Short mmCIF file of C-alpha atoms and ligand atoms in Angstrom, two decimals:
data_model
loop_
_atom_site.label_atom_id
_atom_site.label_comp_id
_atom_site.label_asym_id
_atom_site.label_seq_id
_atom_site.Cartn_x
_atom_site.Cartn_y
_atom_site.Cartn_z
CA UNK A 1 10.20 -1.07 11.14
CA UNK A 2 7.15 -1.51 8.92
CA UNK A 3 3.51 -1.52 9.92
CA UNK A 4 0.83 -3.63 8.27
CA UNK A 5 -1.06 -2.46 5.19
CA UNK A 6 -4.35 -2.15 7.08
CA UNK A 7 -2.68 0.03 9.73
CA UNK A 8 -0.94 2.15 7.12
CA UNK A 9 -4.16 2.71 5.22
CA UNK A 10 -6.01 3.74 8.39
CA UNK A 11 -3.22 6.22 9.09
CA UNK A 12 -3.33 7.62 5.55
CA UNK A 13 -7.13 7.85 5.67
CA UNK A 14 -6.84 10.04 8.78
CA UNK A 15 -4.83 12.48 6.66
CA UNK A 16 -7.53 12.57 3.98
CA UNK A 17 -5.75 10.23 1.55
CA UNK A 18 -8.15 8.22 -0.65
CA UNK A 19 -7.98 4.48 0.13
CA UNK A 20 -10.63 1.81 -0.54
CA UNK A 21 -12.91 0.71 2.29
CA UNK A 22 -11.78 -2.34 4.19
CA UNK A 23 -11.73 -4.20 7.51
CA UNK A 24 -9.07 -6.40 9.12
CA UNK A 25 -10.14 -9.95 9.99
CA UNK A 26 -8.50 -12.56 12.20
CA UNK A 27 -10.72 -15.55 11.43
CA UNK A 28 -13.03 -16.88 8.73
CA UNK A 29 -16.23 -15.56 10.31
CA UNK A 30 -14.75 -12.10 10.69
CA UNK A 31 -13.61 -12.19 7.08
CA UNK A 32 -17.08 -13.09 5.85
CA UNK A 33 -18.69 -10.45 8.08
CA UNK A 34 -16.20 -7.83 6.88
CA UNK A 35 -17.09 -8.58 3.26
CA UNK A 36 -20.79 -8.33 4.05
CA UNK A 37 -20.21 -4.72 5.17
CA UNK A 38 -18.60 -3.79 1.83
CA UNK A 39 -20.62 -2.79 -1.24
CA UNK A 40 -19.26 -5.47 -3.62
CA UNK A 41 -19.50 -6.86 -6.26
CA UNK A 42 -15.74 -7.45 -5.93
CA UNK A 43 -13.82 -8.14 -2.74
CA UNK A 44 -10.09 -8.43 -2.07
CA UNK A 45 -8.66 -10.86 0.47
CA UNK A 46 -5.22 -9.56 1.39
CA UNK A 47 -2.65 -11.30 3.60
CA UNK A 48 -1.29 -9.01 6.29
CA UNK A 49 2.44 -9.59 6.59
CA UNK A 50 5.12 -6.93 6.93
CA UNK A 51 6.54 -7.54 3.45
CA UNK A 52 5.52 -6.89 -0.14
CA UNK A 53 5.20 -9.10 -3.18
CA UNK A 54 2.18 -10.82 -1.59
CA UNK A 55 0.14 -11.02 -4.78
CA UNK A 56 2.67 -13.23 -6.52
CA UNK A 57 3.77 -14.90 -3.28
CA UNK A 58 3.06 -18.58 -2.53
CA UNK A 59 1.80 -20.39 0.57
CA UNK A 60 4.22 -23.01 1.83
CA UNK A 61 1.50 -25.39 2.97
CA UNK A 62 -0.62 -25.16 -0.19
CA UNK A 63 -0.10 -26.77 -3.58
CA UNK A 64 2.20 -24.72 -5.85
CA UNK A 65 -0.70 -23.94 -8.18
CA UNK A 66 -2.80 -22.46 -5.34
CA UNK A 67 -3.52 -18.75 -5.54
CA UNK A 68 -1.22 -16.19 -3.91
CA UNK A 69 -1.45 -13.87 -0.91
CA UNK A 70 -3.76 -11.26 -2.49
CA UNK A 71 -6.95 -12.68 -3.95
CA UNK A 72 -10.12 -11.44 -5.53
CA UNK A 73 -13.55 -12.80 -4.63
CA UNK A 74 -17.05 -12.12 -5.87
CA UNK A 75 -19.12 -12.85 -2.76
CA UNK A 76 -18.72 -12.85 1.04
CA UNK A 77 -18.95 -16.68 0.89
CA UNK A 78 -16.04 -16.83 -1.50
CA UNK A 79 -14.12 -14.42 0.78
CA UNK A 80 -14.69 -16.95 3.57
CA UNK A 81 -13.35 -19.81 1.42
CA UNK A 82 -10.17 -17.90 0.61
CA UNK A 83 -9.78 -16.88 4.25
CA UNK A 84 -10.00 -20.53 5.33
CA UNK A 85 -7.26 -21.44 2.88
CA UNK A 86 -4.95 -18.53 3.77
CA UNK A 87 -5.18 -17.99 7.54
CA UNK A 88 -2.63 -19.87 9.61
CA UNK A 89 -0.45 -20.63 6.62
CA UNK A 90 2.98 -19.26 5.69
CA UNK A 91 3.35 -16.82 2.82
CA UNK A 92 6.67 -16.75 0.99
CA UNK A 93 7.39 -13.70 -1.18
CA UNK A 94 10.47 -12.16 -2.77
CA UNK A 95 10.66 -9.91 0.30
CA UNK A 96 10.14 -12.44 3.13
CA UNK A 97 13.09 -14.71 2.51
CA UNK A 98 12.63 -18.47 2.10
CA UNK A 99 11.16 -18.94 5.58
CA UNK A 100 8.12 -16.84 4.73
CA UNK A 101 5.78 -15.11 7.18
CA UNK A 102 2.73 -16.52 8.95
CA UNK A 103 -0.59 -15.03 7.88
CA UNK A 104 -2.62 -14.46 11.03
CA UNK A 105 -4.68 -11.58 9.77
CA UNK A 106 -6.33 -10.62 6.51
CA UNK A 107 -7.49 -7.30 5.20
CA UNK A 108 -10.85 -7.55 3.47
CA UNK A 109 -11.10 -4.69 1.04
CA UNK A 110 -13.40 -3.32 -1.59
CA UNK A 111 -12.30 -4.54 -5.04
CA UNK A 112 -11.62 -1.56 -7.29
CA UNK A 113 -11.77 -1.72 -11.07
CA UNK A 114 -8.35 -0.54 -12.18
CA UNK A 115 -7.65 1.55 -15.24
CA UNK A 116 -3.97 2.30 -14.57
CA UNK A 117 -1.41 1.29 -11.93
CA UNK A 118 1.16 3.92 -10.95
CA UNK A 119 4.06 4.06 -8.51
CA UNK A 120 4.52 6.79 -5.92
CA UNK A 121 6.71 6.76 -2.86
CA UNK A 122 8.30 9.21 -0.46
CA UNK A 123 11.68 8.64 1.15
CA UNK A 124 14.23 10.68 3.08
CA UNK A 125 17.17 11.52 0.84
CA UNK A 126 20.14 10.40 2.95
CA UNK A 127 22.39 13.17 1.63
CA UNK A 128 20.17 16.23 1.90
CA UNK A 129 17.82 14.97 4.61
CA UNK A 130 14.95 16.23 2.45
CA UNK A 131 11.86 14.23 1.67
CA UNK A 132 11.83 13.18 -1.96
CA UNK A 133 8.89 11.79 -3.95
CA UNK A 134 9.79 8.95 -6.28
CA UNK A 135 7.44 8.66 -9.23
CA UNK A 136 6.86 6.19 -12.03
CA UNK A 137 4.09 5.36 -14.47
CA UNK A 138 5.15 1.68 -14.14
CA UNK A 139 3.19 0.84 -11.01
CA UNK A 140 2.07 -2.51 -9.65
CA UNK A 141 5.16 -4.20 -11.00
CA UNK A 142 8.47 -4.76 -9.33
CA UNK A 143 9.89 -1.25 -8.98
CA UNK A 144 13.43 -2.54 -8.32
CA UNK A 145 13.28 -4.22 -11.72
CA UNK A 146 12.11 -0.98 -13.35
CA UNK A 147 14.97 0.86 -11.60
CA UNK A 148 17.45 -1.71 -12.90
CA UNK A 149 16.20 -2.06 -16.45
CA UNK A 150 14.66 1.32 -17.31
CA UNK A 151 15.90 3.86 -14.73
CA UNK A 152 14.72 6.75 -16.93
CA UNK A 153 11.15 5.70 -16.03
CA UNK A 154 11.73 6.69 -12.41
CA UNK A 155 11.69 10.39 -11.54
CA UNK A 156 12.21 12.18 -8.24
CA UNK A 157 11.06 15.49 -6.76
CA UNK A 158 12.67 16.80 -3.57
CA UNK A 159 10.69 18.93 -1.14
CA UNK A 160 12.29 21.88 0.64
CA UNK A 161 11.30 21.49 4.32
CA UNK A 162 10.93 25.27 4.71
CA UNK A 163 8.36 25.67 1.94
CA UNK A 164 6.72 22.24 1.98
CA UNK A 165 5.20 20.89 -1.24
CA UNK A 166 4.81 23.77 -3.69
CA UNK A 167 1.63 23.73 -5.82
CA UNK A 168 3.85 23.60 -8.88
CA UNK A 169 5.56 20.46 -7.52
CA UNK A 170 2.18 18.77 -7.07
CA UNK A 171 1.34 19.59 -10.68
CA UNK A 172 4.71 18.42 -11.85
CA UNK A 173 4.35 15.03 -10.09
CA UNK A 174 0.89 14.68 -11.66
CA UNK A 175 2.51 15.26 -15.05
CA UNK A 176 5.23 12.67 -14.31
CA UNK A 177 2.47 10.17 -13.50
CA UNK A 178 0.92 10.92 -16.88
CA UNK A 179 -2.19 12.41 -15.29
CA UNK A 180 -4.21 15.25 -16.77
CA UNK A 181 -7.53 16.99 -16.18
CA UNK A 182 -9.42 15.97 -13.06
CA UNK A 183 -6.87 13.28 -12.16
CA UNK A 184 -4.10 15.88 -12.15
CA UNK A 185 -6.21 17.92 -9.74
CA UNK A 186 -6.66 14.84 -7.52
CA UNK A 187 -2.91 14.14 -7.60
CA UNK A 188 -2.06 17.75 -6.75
CA UNK A 189 -4.30 17.49 -3.70
CA UNK A 190 -2.95 14.04 -2.73
CA UNK A 191 0.76 14.97 -2.66
CA UNK A 192 0.59 17.56 0.19
CA UNK A 193 -1.52 15.11 2.25
CA UNK A 194 1.09 12.38 1.83
CA UNK A 195 3.82 14.86 2.73
CA UNK A 196 1.89 15.98 5.84
CA UNK A 197 1.46 12.36 6.97
CA UNK A 198 5.13 11.60 6.28
CA UNK A 199 6.36 14.57 8.34
CA UNK A 200 3.82 14.31 11.16
CA UNK A 201 4.67 10.65 11.79
CA UNK A 202 8.42 10.82 11.08
CA UNK A 203 8.15 8.20 8.36
CA UNK A 204 11.23 6.76 6.71
CA UNK A 205 9.35 5.26 3.76
CA UNK A 206 5.86 5.68 2.36
CA UNK A 207 5.34 3.51 -0.70
CA UNK A 208 2.13 3.34 -2.72
CA UNK A 209 2.53 0.55 -5.25
CA UNK A 210 0.15 0.76 -6.84
CA UNK A 211 -1.47 4.14 -6.70
CA UNK A 212 -4.24 3.63 -9.21
CA UNK A 213 -6.65 5.42 -11.48
CA UNK A 214 -9.95 3.54 -11.23
CA UNK A 215 -12.24 2.92 -14.18
CA UNK A 216 -14.49 5.61 -12.70
CA UNK A 217 -11.60 8.10 -12.76
CA UNK A 218 -10.69 8.16 -9.06
CA UNK A 219 -7.14 8.18 -7.77
CA UNK A 220 -6.80 5.64 -4.92
CA UNK A 221 -3.99 4.07 -2.92
CA UNK A 222 -4.37 0.31 -3.34
CA UNK A 223 -1.24 -0.69 -1.47
CA UNK A 224 0.56 1.13 1.32
CA UNK A 225 3.92 0.16 2.75
CA UNK A 226 5.02 2.45 5.56
CA UNK A 227 8.27 2.25 7.49
CA UNK A 228 9.62 4.28 10.38
CA UNK A 229 13.01 5.25 11.66
CA UNK A 230 13.22 3.45 15.03
CA UNK A 231 15.06 6.44 16.52
CA UNK A 232 12.11 8.74 15.81
CA UNK A 233 9.63 6.48 17.59
CA UNK A 234 10.24 7.87 21.05
CA UNK A 235 8.10 10.79 19.89
CA UNK A 236 5.36 8.53 18.51
CA UNK A 237 3.88 6.13 21.06
CA UNK A 238 0.87 5.64 18.74
CA UNK A 239 3.16 4.14 16.08
CA UNK A 240 5.01 2.02 18.64
CA UNK A 241 1.61 0.64 19.67
CA UNK A 242 0.84 -0.27 16.04
CA UNK A 243 4.20 -1.98 15.62
CA UNK A 244 3.85 -4.07 18.75
CA UNK A 245 0.44 -5.28 17.54
CA UNK A 246 1.75 -8.51 15.98
P1 ADP B 301 1.67 -6.74 -3.00
O1 ADP B 301 2.41 -5.56 -3.55
O2 ADP B 301 2.20 -7.15 -1.67
O3 ADP B 301 1.58 -7.87 -3.99
P2 ADP B 301 -0.80 -5.22 -3.40
O4 ADP B 301 -1.64 -4.59 -2.34
O5 ADP B 301 -0.01 -4.29 -4.24
O6 ADP B 301 0.15 -6.31 -2.69
O7 ADP B 301 -1.73 -6.14 -4.29
C1 ADP B 301 -1.25 -6.79 -5.46
C2 ADP B 301 -2.10 -6.38 -6.66
O8 ADP B 301 -3.46 -6.72 -6.40
C3 ADP B 301 -2.10 -4.88 -6.92
O9 ADP B 301 -1.02 -4.50 -7.74
C4 ADP B 301 -3.43 -4.70 -7.62
O10 ADP B 301 -3.32 -5.03 -8.99
C5 ADP B 301 -4.31 -5.75 -6.95
N1 ADP B 301 -5.13 -5.14 -5.88
C6 ADP B 301 -4.74 -4.86 -4.61
N2 ADP B 301 -5.73 -4.28 -3.91
C7 ADP B 301 -6.78 -4.16 -4.74
C8 ADP B 301 -8.11 -3.64 -4.62
N3 ADP B 301 -8.57 -3.11 -3.47
N4 ADP B 301 -8.92 -3.71 -5.71
C9 ADP B 301 -8.47 -4.24 -6.87
N5 ADP B 301 -7.24 -4.74 -7.06
C10 ADP B 301 -6.39 -4.72 -6.00
MG1 MG B 302 1.95 -3.66 -3.96
#
């Protein structure tokens, strides 16, 4: 079972993971007010559904040339206009199936100027039971397509549960992401935090697509898709509460 992006980002933030500032909003006024609390000058209006591919998704009720489920705005007023167009409508993406998913909540987030989009996820290797990081410099795009067409661009690093993430593994993942200097240092500090969150919450999937390098040189998680093994949830009433929050 997946949780929403805004819930996943709040969870990651509590583990010290860098994510942009943002606020969930359930109506147009809330969306405008959320934007007014952000520094600007760019704002993202992001549909909260439990599926990816939102940016290039389409709203059933809108004209086919209308913008998708993740939009950029340059003022709180414009955020309100997008919110009015998106809320209550049905977003169809490659991951929702043809029926789509209703958008009843938006996440209003600081717009970050992106230098590079990377891919980083953590999964449980079904054979070894170990957590493995899956890494690619081809972020933002459709990772399944990358896996199909250029599998050599996807690398994995397995973590021994007894030792946790070794410093050398953090450095090696940074290298796989093509990061050097200060960004490599940021990546090496990010990886153990992601691992700690993954283990503490019994995650089944933690996917950051994209993890980005901003124009100002900061590593940030711009998207977060988090899934849980339903069998592990008995131990995590906090996660069950998130999941039942429709
Ligand atoms: P999805 O994968 O469901 O389409 P994302 O959260 O990945 O949704 O958003 C789609 C794209 O929108 C990202 O790949 C990124 O290019 C852009 N984007 C998302 N969030 C931000 C942000 N806070 N600032 C700038 N660009 C963003
Ligand atoms: Mg994404």
